[in-house]
Short mmCIF file of C-alpha atoms and ligand atoms in Angstrom, two decimals:
data_model
loop_
_atom_site.label_atom_id
_atom_site.label_comp_id
_atom_site.label_asym_id
_atom_site.label_seq_id
_atom_site.Cartn_x
_atom_site.Cartn_y
_atom_site.Cartn_z
CA MET A 272 6.07 13.92 7.89
CA ILE A 273 6.31 10.54 8.32
CA ILE A 274 4.40 7.41 6.45
CA ALA A 275 4.57 3.73 7.60
CA GLN A 276 3.63 1.60 4.20
CA ILE A 277 2.71 -2.21 4.89
CA SER A 278 1.12 -4.04 1.95
CA ASP A 279 -0.30 -7.70 1.06
CA THR A 280 -1.30 -8.92 4.09
CA HIS A 281 -3.23 -11.67 2.68
CA ILE A 282 -5.46 -12.13 5.54
CA ALA A 283 -7.45 -15.65 5.03
CA LEU A 284 -9.30 -17.66 7.53
CA ASP A 285 -9.41 -21.38 6.36
CA ILE A 286 -5.97 -22.00 5.59
CA PRO A 287 -2.96 -23.56 7.59
CA ASP A 288 -1.48 -20.30 7.23
CA ALA A 289 -4.13 -18.27 8.62
CA ASP A 290 -2.74 -17.66 12.32
CA ARG A 291 0.60 -16.87 10.95
CA ARG A 292 -0.93 -13.91 8.61
CA LEU A 293 -3.18 -12.44 11.48
CA SER A 294 -0.13 -12.26 13.63
CA ASP A 295 2.28 -10.69 11.11
CA LEU A 296 -0.40 -7.87 10.68
CA ALA A 297 -0.77 -7.57 14.37
CA LEU A 298 3.37 -7.84 15.18
CA THR A 299 3.53 -5.01 12.39
CA VAL A 300 0.96 -2.78 14.01
CA ALA A 301 2.11 -3.18 17.38
CA ASP A 302 5.48 -2.01 16.34
CA ILE A 303 4.73 0.82 14.71
CA ASN A 304 2.79 1.77 17.83
CA GLU A 305 6.13 1.44 19.93
CA LEU A 306 8.46 3.53 17.32
CA ASP A 307 10.06 6.45 19.25
CA ARG A 308 8.52 8.56 16.63
CA LEU A 309 5.30 7.80 15.75
CA PRO A 310 4.60 8.09 11.93
CA ASP A 311 1.74 10.52 10.84
CA ALA A 312 -0.01 7.82 8.63
CA ILE A 313 -0.09 4.10 7.82
CA VAL A 314 -0.66 3.40 4.40
CA HIS A 315 -1.88 -0.27 3.40
CA THR A 316 -0.88 -0.68 -0.43
CA GLY A 317 -3.40 -3.61 -0.95
CA ASP A 318 -4.27 -7.39 -1.05
CA ILE A 319 -5.25 -6.51 2.77
CA VAL A 320 -7.12 -10.30 2.59
CA HIS A 321 -6.95 -13.16 0.27
CA ASN A 322 -10.21 -13.86 -0.75
CA GLY A 323 -11.96 -10.55 -0.55
CA ARG A 324 -14.59 -11.99 1.89
CA GLN A 325 -16.12 -10.11 4.87
CA ASP A 326 -14.82 -12.03 7.77
CA GLU A 327 -11.61 -11.54 6.35
CA TYR A 328 -11.86 -7.95 6.17
CA ALA A 329 -13.10 -7.80 9.67
CA GLU A 330 -10.17 -9.37 11.29
CA ALA A 331 -7.92 -6.93 9.34
CA ALA A 332 -9.94 -3.96 10.18
CA ALA A 333 -10.38 -5.11 13.82
CA ILE A 334 -6.09 -5.62 13.88
CA LEU A 335 -5.74 -2.13 11.85
CA ALA A 336 -7.75 -0.30 14.33
CA LYS A 337 -5.28 -0.81 16.70
CA ALA A 338 -3.14 1.48 15.26
CA ARG A 339 -2.30 4.98 17.06
CA VAL A 340 -2.36 6.96 13.73
CA PRO A 341 -4.84 6.97 11.04
CA VAL A 342 -4.99 4.19 8.58
CA TYR A 343 -5.46 4.62 5.02
CA VAL A 344 -6.18 1.53 2.63
CA LEU A 345 -6.28 0.66 -1.31
CA ALA A 346 -7.52 -2.06 -3.30
CA GLY A 347 -5.15 -4.87 -4.42
CA ASN A 348 -5.82 -7.66 -7.01
CA LYS A 349 -7.05 -9.87 -4.11
CA ASP A 350 -9.19 -7.08 -2.60
CA ASN A 351 -13.37 -6.81 -2.90
CA ARG A 352 -14.17 -3.15 -3.27
CA SER A 353 -17.33 -3.50 -1.56
CA ASN A 354 -16.39 -5.23 1.37
CA LEU A 355 -13.45 -3.35 1.34
CA ARG A 356 -15.46 -0.19 1.47
CA ASP A 357 -17.75 -1.67 4.34
CA ALA A 358 -14.82 -2.54 6.81
CA PHE A 359 -13.26 0.58 6.52
CA SER A 360 -16.03 3.17 5.76
CA GLY A 361 -15.46 4.44 9.65
CA GLY A 362 -12.35 6.29 8.75
CA GLY A 363 -14.44 8.57 6.55
CA TYR A 364 -12.08 8.81 3.73
CA LEU A 365 -13.56 6.30 1.44
CA GLN A 366 -16.13 8.34 -0.90
CA ARG A 367 -19.17 6.09 -2.46
CA ASP A 368 -20.07 8.43 -5.38
CA PHE A 369 -16.82 6.82 -7.00
CA ASP A 370 -16.97 2.99 -8.06
CA PHE A 371 -13.16 3.02 -7.60
CA ILE A 372 -11.29 2.99 -4.65
CA GLN A 373 -9.23 6.61 -5.43
CA TYR A 374 -8.86 9.43 -3.19
CA ALA A 375 -6.63 11.90 -1.96
CA VAL A 376 -5.90 12.90 1.51
CA ASP A 377 -5.16 16.63 2.21
CA CYS A 378 -4.42 16.82 5.98
CA TYR A 379 -0.63 16.61 5.84
CA SER A 380 2.35 18.69 4.11
CA VAL A 381 2.67 16.22 1.61
CA ARG A 382 -0.85 15.37 -0.27
CA LEU A 383 -1.38 11.39 -0.59
CA ILE A 384 -2.96 10.41 -3.58
CA VAL A 385 -4.29 6.85 -3.32
CA LEU A 386 -4.87 4.86 -6.53
CA ASP A 387 -6.97 1.92 -7.84
CA THR A 388 -5.11 -0.12 -10.14
CA GLN A 389 -7.37 -3.28 -9.71
CA SER A 390 -8.57 -5.07 -12.72
CA PRO A 391 -10.63 -8.75 -12.80
CA GLY A 392 -7.31 -10.55 -13.24
CA ASN A 393 -4.03 -10.44 -11.19
CA LYS A 394 -2.39 -7.70 -13.19
CA GLY A 395 -3.04 -3.94 -12.61
CA ASP A 396 -5.51 -1.86 -15.18
CA PHE A 397 -6.15 1.94 -15.07
CA CYS A 398 -9.15 2.77 -17.49
CA GLY A 399 -10.02 6.38 -18.85
CA GLU A 400 -12.34 7.09 -15.86
CA ARG A 401 -9.66 6.58 -12.98
CA LEU A 402 -7.24 8.59 -15.29
CA ARG A 403 -9.52 11.48 -15.77
CA HIS A 404 -10.19 11.27 -11.56
CA LEU A 405 -6.38 11.16 -10.93
CA THR A 406 -5.96 14.55 -13.24
CA ASP A 407 -8.89 16.13 -11.08
CA LEU A 408 -6.84 14.74 -7.79
CA LEU A 409 -3.73 16.09 -9.35
CA GLU A 410 -5.08 19.36 -9.93
CA ALA A 411 -7.15 19.86 -7.09
CA ASP A 412 -4.21 21.58 -4.96
CA ALA A 413 -1.08 22.82 -6.61
CA THR A 414 1.00 24.28 -3.52
CA LYS A 415 2.03 21.03 -1.83
CA PRO A 416 4.26 17.91 -2.86
CA ILE A 417 2.46 14.91 -3.41
CA ALA A 418 2.88 11.00 -2.73
CA ILE A 419 1.41 8.38 -4.71
CA PHE A 420 0.11 5.08 -3.33
CA THR A 421 -0.57 1.83 -5.97
CA HIS A 422 -1.02 -1.91 -5.79
CA HIS A 423 0.71 -2.54 -8.74
CA PRO A 424 4.07 -1.19 -9.58
CA PRO A 425 3.95 1.51 -12.64
CA PHE A 426 7.40 0.61 -13.43
CA THR A 427 9.31 -2.31 -14.82
CA VAL A 428 10.48 -4.75 -12.13
CA THR A 429 13.51 -6.77 -13.45
CA GLU A 430 13.47 -9.05 -10.61
CA GLY A 431 10.98 -11.77 -10.32
CA PRO A 432 9.01 -13.85 -13.34
CA ASP A 433 7.40 -10.70 -14.43
CA ALA A 434 8.89 -7.37 -15.41
CA VAL A 435 5.39 -5.23 -15.93
CA HIS A 436 2.61 -5.58 -13.65
CA PHE A 437 -0.01 -3.99 -15.68
CA GLU A 438 -2.11 -5.67 -18.33
CA ASN A 439 -0.57 -3.89 -20.95
CA LEU A 440 2.47 -1.73 -21.48
CA GLN A 441 0.33 1.28 -23.07
CA THR A 442 -2.17 1.82 -19.58
CA MET A 443 1.05 1.82 -17.70
CA SER A 444 2.89 4.63 -19.79
CA ARG A 445 -0.16 6.44 -20.02
CA LEU A 446 -0.23 6.71 -16.04
CA ARG A 447 3.40 7.20 -15.63
CA SER A 448 2.72 10.45 -17.90
CA GLU A 449 0.06 11.52 -15.83
CA LEU A 450 2.11 11.00 -12.89
CA GLN A 451 5.03 12.86 -14.35
CA ARG A 452 3.06 15.93 -16.03
CA THR A 453 2.43 18.11 -13.07
CA GLY A 454 6.09 17.90 -11.80
CA ARG A 455 4.77 17.71 -7.79
CA VAL A 456 4.61 14.04 -7.75
CA VAL A 457 7.85 13.20 -5.51
CA GLY A 458 7.25 9.60 -4.72
CA ILE A 459 5.45 6.59 -5.70
CA PHE A 460 4.79 3.43 -3.44
CA SER A 461 3.35 0.52 -4.50
CA GLY A 462 3.30 -3.08 -3.73
CA HIS A 463 2.29 -6.54 -5.30
CA VAL A 464 5.63 -8.14 -6.15
CA HIS A 465 5.84 -9.35 -2.76
CA ARG A 466 9.54 -8.38 -2.99
CA ALA A 467 11.65 -5.23 -2.22
CA VAL A 468 12.63 -3.26 -5.50
CA SER A 469 12.90 -0.16 -6.81
CA GLY A 470 13.06 2.01 -9.73
CA ASP A 471 11.42 5.35 -11.40
CA VAL A 472 8.87 7.00 -13.10
CA SER A 473 10.49 9.50 -15.76
CA GLY A 474 12.57 10.56 -12.69
CA ILE A 475 10.40 10.02 -9.75
CA PRO A 476 11.63 7.60 -7.36
CA ALA A 477 9.36 4.60 -7.33
CA THR A 478 9.62 1.78 -4.74
CA VAL A 479 7.86 -1.58 -3.89
CA MET A 480 7.56 -2.74 -0.53
CA THR A 481 7.83 -6.81 0.43
CA ALA A 482 4.63 -8.91 1.60
CA ILE A 483 4.14 -8.07 5.32
CA ALA A 484 2.76 -11.69 5.51
CA THR A 485 5.99 -13.39 6.11
CA THR A 486 5.33 -16.60 4.48
CA LEU A 487 4.27 -15.04 1.04
CA ARG A 488 7.43 -12.80 0.47
CA HIS A 489 10.12 -13.33 -2.12
CA GLY A 490 13.83 -12.57 -1.98
CA ARG A 491 16.10 -14.10 0.49
CA TYR A 492 15.69 -13.52 4.29
CA PRO A 493 18.07 -15.02 6.93
CA ALA A 494 16.60 -17.68 8.96
CA HIS A 495 16.33 -15.49 12.55
CA LEU A 496 14.09 -13.26 10.30
CA LYS A 497 11.81 -15.65 9.07
CA ASN A 498 8.63 -14.93 11.32
CA ARG A 499 9.73 -11.06 11.53
CA PRO A 500 7.69 -9.10 9.10
CA VAL A 501 9.41 -5.81 7.77
CA TYR A 502 7.67 -2.60 6.60
CA GLN A 503 8.73 0.65 5.36
CA LEU A 504 9.20 4.20 6.75
CA HIS A 505 8.75 7.13 4.64
CA TYR A 506 10.62 10.21 5.79
CA PHE A 507 10.02 13.44 4.00
CA ASP A 508 11.88 16.45 3.99
CA PRO A 509 10.79 19.54 2.11
CA ILE A 510 14.33 19.97 0.56
CA TRP A 511 15.56 16.29 0.00
CA GLY A 512 12.05 14.68 -0.71
CA PHE A 513 11.55 10.95 0.62
CA ALA A 514 14.07 9.20 1.93
CA SER A 515 13.24 5.68 3.17
CA ALA A 516 13.75 2.73 5.89
CA THR A 517 13.22 -0.69 5.92
CA ARG A 518 11.96 -1.37 9.62
CA ILE A 519 12.32 -5.03 10.87
CA ALA A 520 8.94 -5.79 13.41
CA ASN A 521 10.13 -6.96 17.02
CA GLY A 522 8.51 -8.45 19.90
CA SER A 523 6.23 -11.39 19.72
CA LEU A 524 2.91 -12.34 20.24
CA THR A 525 0.76 -14.19 23.04
CA ARG A 526 -2.84 -14.98 22.25
CA GLY A 527 -2.78 -12.71 19.35
CA LYS A 528 -1.64 -9.70 21.63
CA ALA A 529 1.76 -8.13 21.06
CA VAL A 530 3.87 -8.38 24.10
FE1 LIG B 269 -0.27 -9.85 -3.08
#
């Protein structure tokens, strides 16, 4: 199984950077569509838009709709759950009977469990209700390995100004304990930090990918990559687990279309 991960597109419409952010996402989707081996799915790990507005989601959803494989989304700190749900309801995987955007995808050899770590502020939260729901999701199928997707990384990130991206360590520790409890979680993939870093959750490999929005990513990129979004491809092998590769989006855009 191959999963393409994209993150932190921060689509915004009334800023000087607006066109750049739209084209970064469009370039990324176009590049994924042209891979020799198409991924089985694309997961967007949040901050899809910058202000949570319906018109921003409409733009993001229109670009993501061009993907040749199913796209799954989650909520970052900049997202608005209600508007996100409305924009992506056509996918059929966002249930409306639970307040949080948290769900499992069962149609692949690896179960995808997507978590909602949004809080009213910038950092992550994971309340008791979400924790109990995660337990239910983890217990629903004991036969497959599980890949977890979050916006806020559940591990300390030693690069950048903040090591802990949750509101408090206790919350992050409870989430970490639950993720390692079953022994079936084989990879944890996050966004939010806008830089590529790796860590672990009690031995489970965990990574953060950088922002698709090229003007928002941190870390050093050579000049020729300045306008080239980078994304992650996660390859799952039943024996060896996940191996990940960074892919630089090729191509250019003419009038919003990839060429
Ligand atoms: Fe972000």
